[in-house]
């Protein structure tokens, strides 16, 4: 997995969230009165904290955690959003932003003392002086260790390049922490040129480094490389002993290599160090390079070389990807849709004129249009794997943190999805997965007690189903506790104590803001923010989220996202005078309607190779004026695990459909999923077959129910109003 | 009433900035059956000849269908049906006036077409010539009326476009209509009157 890419995604998301936070704070007057906005404010910081935790950005987590606490109290109504607090929060926002920017450009982090000052102020304002910043400043103080010399041995493994790690980038980052005094390259693994594999790494480095940092900071630098490399770090004074201790951790040959190079860098074999010489050297270095102690000053104050590197890094990041405003791309795709339509009209004209040259030329243009269309669409489509790929690391880290053994299984990562949807799905999926790990999967002991394998499993699955994409997140954990949710909901007076709810409705209660059944608030989840964000984000994508759960067996979250992709393969049918488009994916086959069933009054099902197939007469259902034509056709639709037949007058064939939204006015019209423009400029409606059938089922359930029967019997005196309900 | 004065002052301001007569607004007058109505030209995008509409099933009658406006799909409303008058029949002078309405739900501009029998002219109307809506007698919901403009000894109705074409309300009506009878929609209207 490419971590750089994941980092980039994190930065993008974090900056977007910060922007949101700023906007809300700047509009503080209305925020005060709107609990919705206060919730949103809290969520921005909460999400940044959560994501930062994944990348082990402890400074950011530490800072945002305190800010989050204050925002939580603000949200709970314990604090008022005064003008002072608003401006303080804005300054906190700036600080988080500065920290993130420094990370994004590998620059120098902003002054930590500024952060502490802000936190102290926050604590003062929120009336929990001291308690809010337990021991952190003092921890930082010890962290700002004395200027010291270090010996490093970086035994990069053969696979680091393949994993997208560049040894040079570690060095340039290290250079921001202090000064690299000497580097010895080692390439003992490189023998004959004939064996040389350009993708393999043969390079190891030994270096001597001077700076104001502690061991943990240095280890953090090589965090990403740790997995397949041997990293040794020791203070110069103690190097020999530590090298001996580390003996078992790496192969003899490499140990030997490390020892030799460290000796060359000034390690004393006997453990004694020529102190005077060493310190004299350090002092000299400091005067020459003028290395600023870390934690002071902004990036501008760092050495010229470093800032140059920063700029180079920034530029490289810019050129790899082009961030384009989604609206521009939408406009382009709309235009291309127009072009396809215009091209079809041109073809028609060319055929009418009968000029061969013109027709040939038109063919050429059509081919180009087709290519442009495919290209433009592929810009939008990405594999859902792009989001799934961030989860292995999430699961690994979180399971470690929780002390649970959890395995992640991914399937269907190649299902394609609109780019905008993928971007917006990341957050909700993250929340669900983290919740599944934290609350879903039980502790090892409990799992054993319940007779399950000690290792829990979280599954991510994606598949296309009749024009929508379904994403499933399932775990084999404890399942949702129906009673506990009910009790909590009643306690919070979300529902009446005597309410009768179906299981699904009860599970849906966990999507209410601030609803959490976890007894403890942990770093990972339990504040009850996750799930309402999840539902909100999914609904914003016009999706549906549902939960299936069985106590002690597991939980499945199912997210169904509708077809909002810009272009689909459609199948044109005619009913009455109207033309409709059916998504091709949901069509199994087409058969002719037997003549004896063509009348409107005959029964509404068909024997399809001994299978009962319920029929839906489109023209009748839509109340279209239509004389029954001699021959009708049945389009057989696959809807999940069942089938249905759609009776239409004519089949008109396949059609590349550019989806145009119908606008909010038609939102309640669920059976119509959108519209498109045909080659002749007319508008045709796209059927949402799932909704269409659901609609019919609901209608029939009302029409042919006991209540309807009663109303029918008593219709002589009953009010017609009654029947409708 | 406060809404009305607000509306008027807005008209005044906008006209003063770009047009000659101070304190006057410009209005497009059009025919619906034998009645004349007027709407502020500031909310009009364009006027088109009637062309083919695609009917949308299961929607209230007054939504005549959707049309292709240079690639955008725009709903077209029969104002006569919306005002409980007989359905607009298509004739040689039938027009669709494309109007910009703010969609609160999605916070963006939504285009809506209104089908009218004919458009007449654009008039500059002085705010002094605009009277408040009468309590009754105009056979129209009072909240649809922004004011009555005095014009050559007669009055014409200035429509309150955001109310007449309220997307929220139309969506509500179409939801009621889902049950399959348009009485429900009519009943709602009467209830408001």
Short mmCIF file of C-alpha atoms in Angstrom, two decimals, chain A residues 582-583 586-589 613 616 634-639 642-646 687 689-690 692-693:
data_model
loop_
_atom_site.label_atom_id
_atom_site.label_comp_id
_atom_site.label_asym_id
_atom_site.label_seq_id
_atom_site.Cartn_x
_atom_site.Cartn_y
_atom_site.Cartn_z
CA UNK A 582 -34.47 0.56 -18.16
CA UNK A 583 -30.92 0.12 -16.80
CA UNK A 586 -31.09 -5.18 -14.31
CA UNK A 587 -32.46 -6.90 -17.44
CA UNK A 588 -32.15 -10.67 -17.74
CA UNK A 589 -34.02 -11.30 -20.98
CA UNK A 613 -43.10 -14.43 -12.81
CA UNK A 616 -46.04 -5.25 -13.97
CA UNK A 634 -42.09 -8.66 -21.30
CA UNK A 635 -38.77 -7.34 -20.05
CA UNK A 636 -37.59 -9.68 -17.32
CA UNK A 637 -35.86 -7.85 -14.50
CA UNK A 638 -33.56 -9.18 -11.86
CA UNK A 639 -34.15 -7.44 -8.54
CA UNK A 642 -36.23 -12.17 -7.24
CA UNK A 643 -37.47 -11.52 -10.72
CA UNK A 644 -40.30 -9.51 -12.17
CA UNK A 645 -41.66 -8.99 -15.65
CA UNK A 646 -42.24 -5.51 -17.03
CA UNK A 687 -36.88 3.80 -14.51
CA UNK A 689 -36.72 -0.70 -11.29
CA UNK A 690 -36.09 -1.50 -7.64
CA UNK A 692 -40.77 0.72 -9.17
CA UNK A 693 -41.39 -2.77 -7.87
#
